[in-house]
Short mmCIF file of C-alpha atoms and ligand atoms in Angstrom, two decimals:
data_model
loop_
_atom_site.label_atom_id
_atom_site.label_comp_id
_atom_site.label_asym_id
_atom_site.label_seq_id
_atom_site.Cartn_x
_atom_site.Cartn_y
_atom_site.Cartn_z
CA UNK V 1 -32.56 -75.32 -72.23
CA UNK V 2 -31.67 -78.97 -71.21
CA UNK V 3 -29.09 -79.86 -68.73
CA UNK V 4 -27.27 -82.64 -70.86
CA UNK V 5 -27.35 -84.59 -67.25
CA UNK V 6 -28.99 -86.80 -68.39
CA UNK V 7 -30.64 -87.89 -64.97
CA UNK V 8 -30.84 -91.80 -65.41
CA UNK V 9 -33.12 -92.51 -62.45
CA UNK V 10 -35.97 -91.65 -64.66
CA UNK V 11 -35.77 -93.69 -67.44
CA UNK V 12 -36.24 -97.48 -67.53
CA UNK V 13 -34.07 -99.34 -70.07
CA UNK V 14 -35.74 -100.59 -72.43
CA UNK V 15 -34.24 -103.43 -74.97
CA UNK V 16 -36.56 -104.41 -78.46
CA UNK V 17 -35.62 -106.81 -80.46
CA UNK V 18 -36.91 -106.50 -84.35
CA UNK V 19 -37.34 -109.28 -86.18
CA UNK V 20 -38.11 -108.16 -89.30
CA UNK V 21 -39.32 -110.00 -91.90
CA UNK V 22 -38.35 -113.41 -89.94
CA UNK V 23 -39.79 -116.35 -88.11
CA UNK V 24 -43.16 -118.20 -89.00
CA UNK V 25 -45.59 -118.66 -86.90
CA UNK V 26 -44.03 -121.99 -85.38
CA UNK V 27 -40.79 -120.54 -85.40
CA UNK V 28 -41.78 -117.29 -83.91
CA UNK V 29 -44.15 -119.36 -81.07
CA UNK V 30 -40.53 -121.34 -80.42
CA UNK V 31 -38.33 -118.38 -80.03
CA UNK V 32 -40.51 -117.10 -77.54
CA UNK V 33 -40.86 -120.32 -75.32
CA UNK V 34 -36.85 -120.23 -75.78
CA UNK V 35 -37.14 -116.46 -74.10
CA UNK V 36 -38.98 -116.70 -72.15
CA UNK V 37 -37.53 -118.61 -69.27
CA UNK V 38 -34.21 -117.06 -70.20
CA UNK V 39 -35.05 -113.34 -69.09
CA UNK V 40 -37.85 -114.16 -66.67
CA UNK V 41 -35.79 -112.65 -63.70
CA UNK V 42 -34.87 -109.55 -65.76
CA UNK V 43 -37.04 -107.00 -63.60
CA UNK V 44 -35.12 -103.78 -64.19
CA UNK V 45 -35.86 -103.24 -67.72
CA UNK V 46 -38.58 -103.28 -70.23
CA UNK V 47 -38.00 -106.11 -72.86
CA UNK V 48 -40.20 -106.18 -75.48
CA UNK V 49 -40.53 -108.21 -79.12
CA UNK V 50 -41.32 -107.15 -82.78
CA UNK V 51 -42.58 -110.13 -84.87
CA UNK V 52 -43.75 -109.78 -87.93
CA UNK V 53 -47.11 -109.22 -88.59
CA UNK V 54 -48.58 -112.65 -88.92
CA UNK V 55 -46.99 -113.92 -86.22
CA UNK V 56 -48.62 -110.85 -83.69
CA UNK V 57 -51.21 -113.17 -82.88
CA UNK V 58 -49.88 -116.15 -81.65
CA UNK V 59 -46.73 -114.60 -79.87
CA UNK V 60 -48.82 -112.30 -78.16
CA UNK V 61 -50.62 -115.60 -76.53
CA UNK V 62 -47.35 -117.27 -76.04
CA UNK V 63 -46.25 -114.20 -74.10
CA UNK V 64 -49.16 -114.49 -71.68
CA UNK V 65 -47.95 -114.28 -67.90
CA UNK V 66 -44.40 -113.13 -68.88
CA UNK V 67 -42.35 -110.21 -68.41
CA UNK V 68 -42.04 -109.01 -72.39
CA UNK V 69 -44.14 -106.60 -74.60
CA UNK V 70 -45.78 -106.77 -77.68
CA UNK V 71 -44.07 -104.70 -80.31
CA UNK V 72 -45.46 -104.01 -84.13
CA UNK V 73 -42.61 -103.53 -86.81
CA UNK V 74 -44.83 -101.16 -88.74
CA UNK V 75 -48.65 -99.51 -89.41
CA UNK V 76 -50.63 -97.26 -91.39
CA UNK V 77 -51.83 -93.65 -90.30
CA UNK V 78 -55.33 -94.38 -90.72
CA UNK V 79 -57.39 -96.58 -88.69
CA UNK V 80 -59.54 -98.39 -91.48
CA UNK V 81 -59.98 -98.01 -95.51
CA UNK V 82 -59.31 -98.68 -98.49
CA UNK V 83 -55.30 -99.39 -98.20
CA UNK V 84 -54.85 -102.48 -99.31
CA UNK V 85 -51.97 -104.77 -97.77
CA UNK V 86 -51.76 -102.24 -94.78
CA UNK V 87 -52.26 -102.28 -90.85
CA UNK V 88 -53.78 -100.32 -88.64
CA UNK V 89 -53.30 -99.01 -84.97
CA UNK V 90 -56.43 -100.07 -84.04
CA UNK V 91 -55.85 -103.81 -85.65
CA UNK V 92 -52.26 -103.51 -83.54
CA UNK V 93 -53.94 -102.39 -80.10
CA UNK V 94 -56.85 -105.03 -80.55
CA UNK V 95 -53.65 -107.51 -80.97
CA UNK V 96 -52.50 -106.65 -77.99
CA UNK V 97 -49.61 -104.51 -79.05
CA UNK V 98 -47.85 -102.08 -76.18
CA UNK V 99 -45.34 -100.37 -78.74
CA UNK V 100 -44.51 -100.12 -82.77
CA UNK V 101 -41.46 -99.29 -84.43
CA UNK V 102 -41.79 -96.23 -86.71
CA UNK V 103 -39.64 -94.58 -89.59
CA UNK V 104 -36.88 -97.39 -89.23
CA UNK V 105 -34.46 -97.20 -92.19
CA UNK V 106 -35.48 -100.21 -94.11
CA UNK V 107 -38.74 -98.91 -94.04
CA UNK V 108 -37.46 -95.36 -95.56
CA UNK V 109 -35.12 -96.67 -98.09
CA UNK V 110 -37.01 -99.88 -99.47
CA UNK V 111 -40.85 -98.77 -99.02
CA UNK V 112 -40.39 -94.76 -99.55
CA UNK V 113 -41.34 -93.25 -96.00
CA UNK V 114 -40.86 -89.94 -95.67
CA UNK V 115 -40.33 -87.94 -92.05
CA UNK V 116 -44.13 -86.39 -93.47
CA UNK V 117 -45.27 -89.63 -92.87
CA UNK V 118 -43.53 -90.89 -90.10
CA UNK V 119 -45.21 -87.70 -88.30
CA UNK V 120 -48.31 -88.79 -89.29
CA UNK V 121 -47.96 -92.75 -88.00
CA UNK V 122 -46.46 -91.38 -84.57
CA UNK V 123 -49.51 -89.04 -84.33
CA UNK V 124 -51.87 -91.80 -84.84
CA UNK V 125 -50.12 -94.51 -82.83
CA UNK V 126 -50.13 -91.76 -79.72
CA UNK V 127 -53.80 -90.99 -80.69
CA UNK V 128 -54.53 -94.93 -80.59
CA UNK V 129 -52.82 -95.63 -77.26
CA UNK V 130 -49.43 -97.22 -79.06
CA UNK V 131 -46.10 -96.03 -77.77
CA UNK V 132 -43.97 -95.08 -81.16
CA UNK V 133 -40.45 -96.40 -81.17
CA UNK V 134 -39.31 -94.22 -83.77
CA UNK V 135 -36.01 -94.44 -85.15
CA UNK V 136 -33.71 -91.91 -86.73
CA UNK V 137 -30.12 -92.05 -87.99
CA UNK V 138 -27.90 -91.00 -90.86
CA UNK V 139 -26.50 -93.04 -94.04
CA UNK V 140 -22.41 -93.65 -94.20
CA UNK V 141 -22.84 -90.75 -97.14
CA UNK V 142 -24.11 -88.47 -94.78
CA UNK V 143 -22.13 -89.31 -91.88
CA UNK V 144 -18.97 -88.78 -93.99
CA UNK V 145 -20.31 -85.55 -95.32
CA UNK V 146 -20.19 -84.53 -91.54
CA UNK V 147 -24.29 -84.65 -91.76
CA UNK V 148 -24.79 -86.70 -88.64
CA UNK V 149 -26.17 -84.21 -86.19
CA UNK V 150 -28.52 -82.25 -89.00
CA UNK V 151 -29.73 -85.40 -89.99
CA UNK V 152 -30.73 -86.83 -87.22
CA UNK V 153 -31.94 -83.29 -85.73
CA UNK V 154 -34.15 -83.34 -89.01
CA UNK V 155 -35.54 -86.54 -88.78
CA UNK V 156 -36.57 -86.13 -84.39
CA UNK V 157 -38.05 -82.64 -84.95
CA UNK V 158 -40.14 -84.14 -88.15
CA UNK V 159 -41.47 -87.01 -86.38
CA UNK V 160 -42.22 -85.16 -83.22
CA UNK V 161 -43.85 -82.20 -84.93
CA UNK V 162 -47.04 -81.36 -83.24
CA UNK V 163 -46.82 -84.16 -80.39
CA UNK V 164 -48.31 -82.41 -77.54
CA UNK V 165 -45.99 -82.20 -74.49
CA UNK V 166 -48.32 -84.74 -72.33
CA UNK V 167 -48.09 -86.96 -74.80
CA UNK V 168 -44.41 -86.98 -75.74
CA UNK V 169 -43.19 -88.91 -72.16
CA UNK V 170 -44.79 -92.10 -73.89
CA UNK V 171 -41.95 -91.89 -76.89
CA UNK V 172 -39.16 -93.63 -77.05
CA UNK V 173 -36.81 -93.11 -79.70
CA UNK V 174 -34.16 -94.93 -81.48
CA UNK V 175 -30.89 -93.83 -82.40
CA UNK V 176 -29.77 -96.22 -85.65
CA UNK V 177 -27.00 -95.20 -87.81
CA UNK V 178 -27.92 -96.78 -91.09
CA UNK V 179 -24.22 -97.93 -91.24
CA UNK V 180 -24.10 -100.15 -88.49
CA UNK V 181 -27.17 -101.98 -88.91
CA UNK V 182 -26.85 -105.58 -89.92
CA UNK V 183 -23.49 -104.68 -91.06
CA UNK V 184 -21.65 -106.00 -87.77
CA UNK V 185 -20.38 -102.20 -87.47
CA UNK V 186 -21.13 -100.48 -84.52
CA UNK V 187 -20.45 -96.77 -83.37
CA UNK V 188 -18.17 -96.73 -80.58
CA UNK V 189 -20.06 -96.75 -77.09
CA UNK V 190 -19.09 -92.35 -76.94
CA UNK V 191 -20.48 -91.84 -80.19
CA UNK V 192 -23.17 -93.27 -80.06
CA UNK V 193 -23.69 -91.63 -76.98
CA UNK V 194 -22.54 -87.89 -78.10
CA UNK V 195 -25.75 -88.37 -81.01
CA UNK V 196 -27.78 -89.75 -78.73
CA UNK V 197 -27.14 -86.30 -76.54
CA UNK V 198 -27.55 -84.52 -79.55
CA UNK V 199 -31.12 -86.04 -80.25
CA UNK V 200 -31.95 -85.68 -76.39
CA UNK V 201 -31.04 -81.73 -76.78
CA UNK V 202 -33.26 -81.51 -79.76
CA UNK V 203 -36.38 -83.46 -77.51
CA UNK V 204 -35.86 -80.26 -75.04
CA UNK V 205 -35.65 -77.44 -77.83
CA UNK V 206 -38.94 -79.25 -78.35
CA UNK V 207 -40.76 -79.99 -75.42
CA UNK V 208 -38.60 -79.31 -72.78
CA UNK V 209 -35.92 -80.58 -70.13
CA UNK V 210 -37.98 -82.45 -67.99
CA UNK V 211 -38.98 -84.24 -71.08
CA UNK V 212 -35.62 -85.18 -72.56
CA UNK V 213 -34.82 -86.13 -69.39
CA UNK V 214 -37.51 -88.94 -69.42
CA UNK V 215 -37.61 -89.99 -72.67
CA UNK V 216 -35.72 -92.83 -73.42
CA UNK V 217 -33.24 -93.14 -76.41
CA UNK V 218 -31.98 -96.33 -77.52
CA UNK V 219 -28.83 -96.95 -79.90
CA UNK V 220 -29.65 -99.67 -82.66
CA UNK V 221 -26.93 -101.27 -85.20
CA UNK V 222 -25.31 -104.72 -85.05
CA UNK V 223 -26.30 -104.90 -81.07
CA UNK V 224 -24.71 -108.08 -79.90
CA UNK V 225 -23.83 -109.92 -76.23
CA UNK V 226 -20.59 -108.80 -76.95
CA UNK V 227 -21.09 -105.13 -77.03
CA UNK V 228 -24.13 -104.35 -75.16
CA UNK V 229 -22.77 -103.39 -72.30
CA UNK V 230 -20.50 -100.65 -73.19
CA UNK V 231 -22.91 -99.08 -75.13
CA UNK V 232 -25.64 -99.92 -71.87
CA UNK V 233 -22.75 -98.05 -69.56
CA UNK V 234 -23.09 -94.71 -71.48
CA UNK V 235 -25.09 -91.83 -69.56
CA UNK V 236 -28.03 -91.57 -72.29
CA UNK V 237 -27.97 -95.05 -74.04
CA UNK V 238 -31.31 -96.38 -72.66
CA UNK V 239 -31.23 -99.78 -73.65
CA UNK V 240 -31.41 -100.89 -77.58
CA UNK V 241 -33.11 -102.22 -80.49
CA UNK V 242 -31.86 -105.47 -81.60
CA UNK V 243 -32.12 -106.85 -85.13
CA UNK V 244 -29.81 -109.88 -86.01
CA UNK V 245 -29.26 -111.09 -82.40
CA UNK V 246 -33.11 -111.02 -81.65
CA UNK V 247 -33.38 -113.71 -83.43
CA UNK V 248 -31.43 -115.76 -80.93
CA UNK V 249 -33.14 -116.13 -77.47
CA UNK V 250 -29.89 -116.69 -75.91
CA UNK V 251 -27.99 -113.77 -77.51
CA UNK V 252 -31.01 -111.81 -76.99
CA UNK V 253 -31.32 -112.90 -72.93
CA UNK V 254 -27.68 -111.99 -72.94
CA UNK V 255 -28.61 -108.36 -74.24
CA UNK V 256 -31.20 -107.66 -72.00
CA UNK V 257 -29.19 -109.43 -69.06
CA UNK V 258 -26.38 -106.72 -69.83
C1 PEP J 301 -32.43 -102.99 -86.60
O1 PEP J 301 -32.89 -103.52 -87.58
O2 PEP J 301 -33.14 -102.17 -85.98
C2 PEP J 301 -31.09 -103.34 -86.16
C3 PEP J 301 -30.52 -102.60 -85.26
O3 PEP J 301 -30.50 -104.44 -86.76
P1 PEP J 301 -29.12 -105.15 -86.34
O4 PEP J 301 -29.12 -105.28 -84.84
O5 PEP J 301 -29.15 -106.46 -87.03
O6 PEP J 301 -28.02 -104.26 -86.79
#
């Protein structure tokens, strides 16, 4: 059974900011020259950035020689076809994408996605040589039904059903209560923390303890400079996934700098 110790030594922090359906491709290329130079001594964690789609290309060039990642915000299961308006893993990799955010809320509650499916995408982005940042959480409805912990439990043993153990160090996952995101609520730095330990018990009663002691679990919902690093001083809070204040090089630096 796992520990709970939560041994941070092994896990990098790792801060993504998500910029949904934001930024052109001018806008996007901007942000980025904005970013660069504002976290380029940031050596201690992993920062990485989610553009939208079109902009993939021409970020990942404006990244070249810096310290940050490629992230997609999204992908199909399948790697070619007959799915129109959809993106592969293969398209994301040949982009030059490290990571891609799976199963995040919006995604579930506008377009539909199901934890079948966000199984399947986490399979195929591990398969493809993407690391999935797949995010779980529970609704205000659920959280005041006292759901929290079988929700998210649901939702991290759906998506990692059938990862094999070798493969599951190259997860990271995302705790976002769907209350707090781009609502300016946040769960308190312990709460977030106590779910997060829930969701880290659940990775052993998968794998095992050496795993959910290296995979890293962020906390997502209404991040900001102001915040970060309470929630950053928690044993299991691994760094975050930033919406809103992505979009902001210097609130962003400021993240990643806390
Ligand atoms: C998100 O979309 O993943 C998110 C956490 O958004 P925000 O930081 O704006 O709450």
């Amino acid at each position: 059974m796992y520990s709970g110790r939560g041994e941070r030594g092994l896990r990098r922090r790792i801060i993504a900011g998500n910029w949904k359906m934001n930024k052109t491709v001018d806008e996007a290329v901007t942000l980025i020259a904005d970013l660069k130079g504002l976290v380029k001594d940031a050596t201690d964690v992993e920062i990485v950035v989610s553009p939208p789609f079109t902009a993939l290309g021409a970020v990942r060039e404006a990244l070249r020689g810096s310290n940050i990642e490629l992230a997609a915000q999204n992908m199909h299961w399948e790697n070619e076809g007959a799915f129109t308006g959809e993106v592969s893993p293969r398209m994301l990799r040949n982009l030059g994408c490290m990571y891609v955010i799976l199963g995040h809320s919006e995604r579930r509650t506008y377009f539909g996605e199901t934890d079948e499916g966000v199984n399947k995408k986490v399979k195929s982005a591990l398969l493809n040589g993407l690391l999935p940042i797949i995010c779980v959480g529970e609704t205000l409805k659920e959280r005041e039904e006292g759901k929290t912990e079988e929700v998210v439990t649901r939702q991290t043993k759906a998506a990692l059903d059938g990862i094999k153990t070798n493969e599951a160090e190259r997860i990271v996952i995302a705790y976002e209560p769907v209350w707090a995101i781009g609502t300016g609520r946040t769960a308190s730095a312990d709460e977030a923390n106590r779910v997060i330990r829930i969701i880290r018990s659940t990775v052993a009663e998968v794998f095992n303890s050496r795993i959910a002691d290296e995979v890293r679990i962020q906390y997502g919902g209404s991040v900001k400079p102001g915040n970060a690093r309470e929630l950053f001083g928690q044993s299991d809070i691994d760094g975050a996934l930033v919406g809103g204040a992505s979009l902001n090089a210097s609130d962003f630096a400021a993240i990643v700098k806390a």
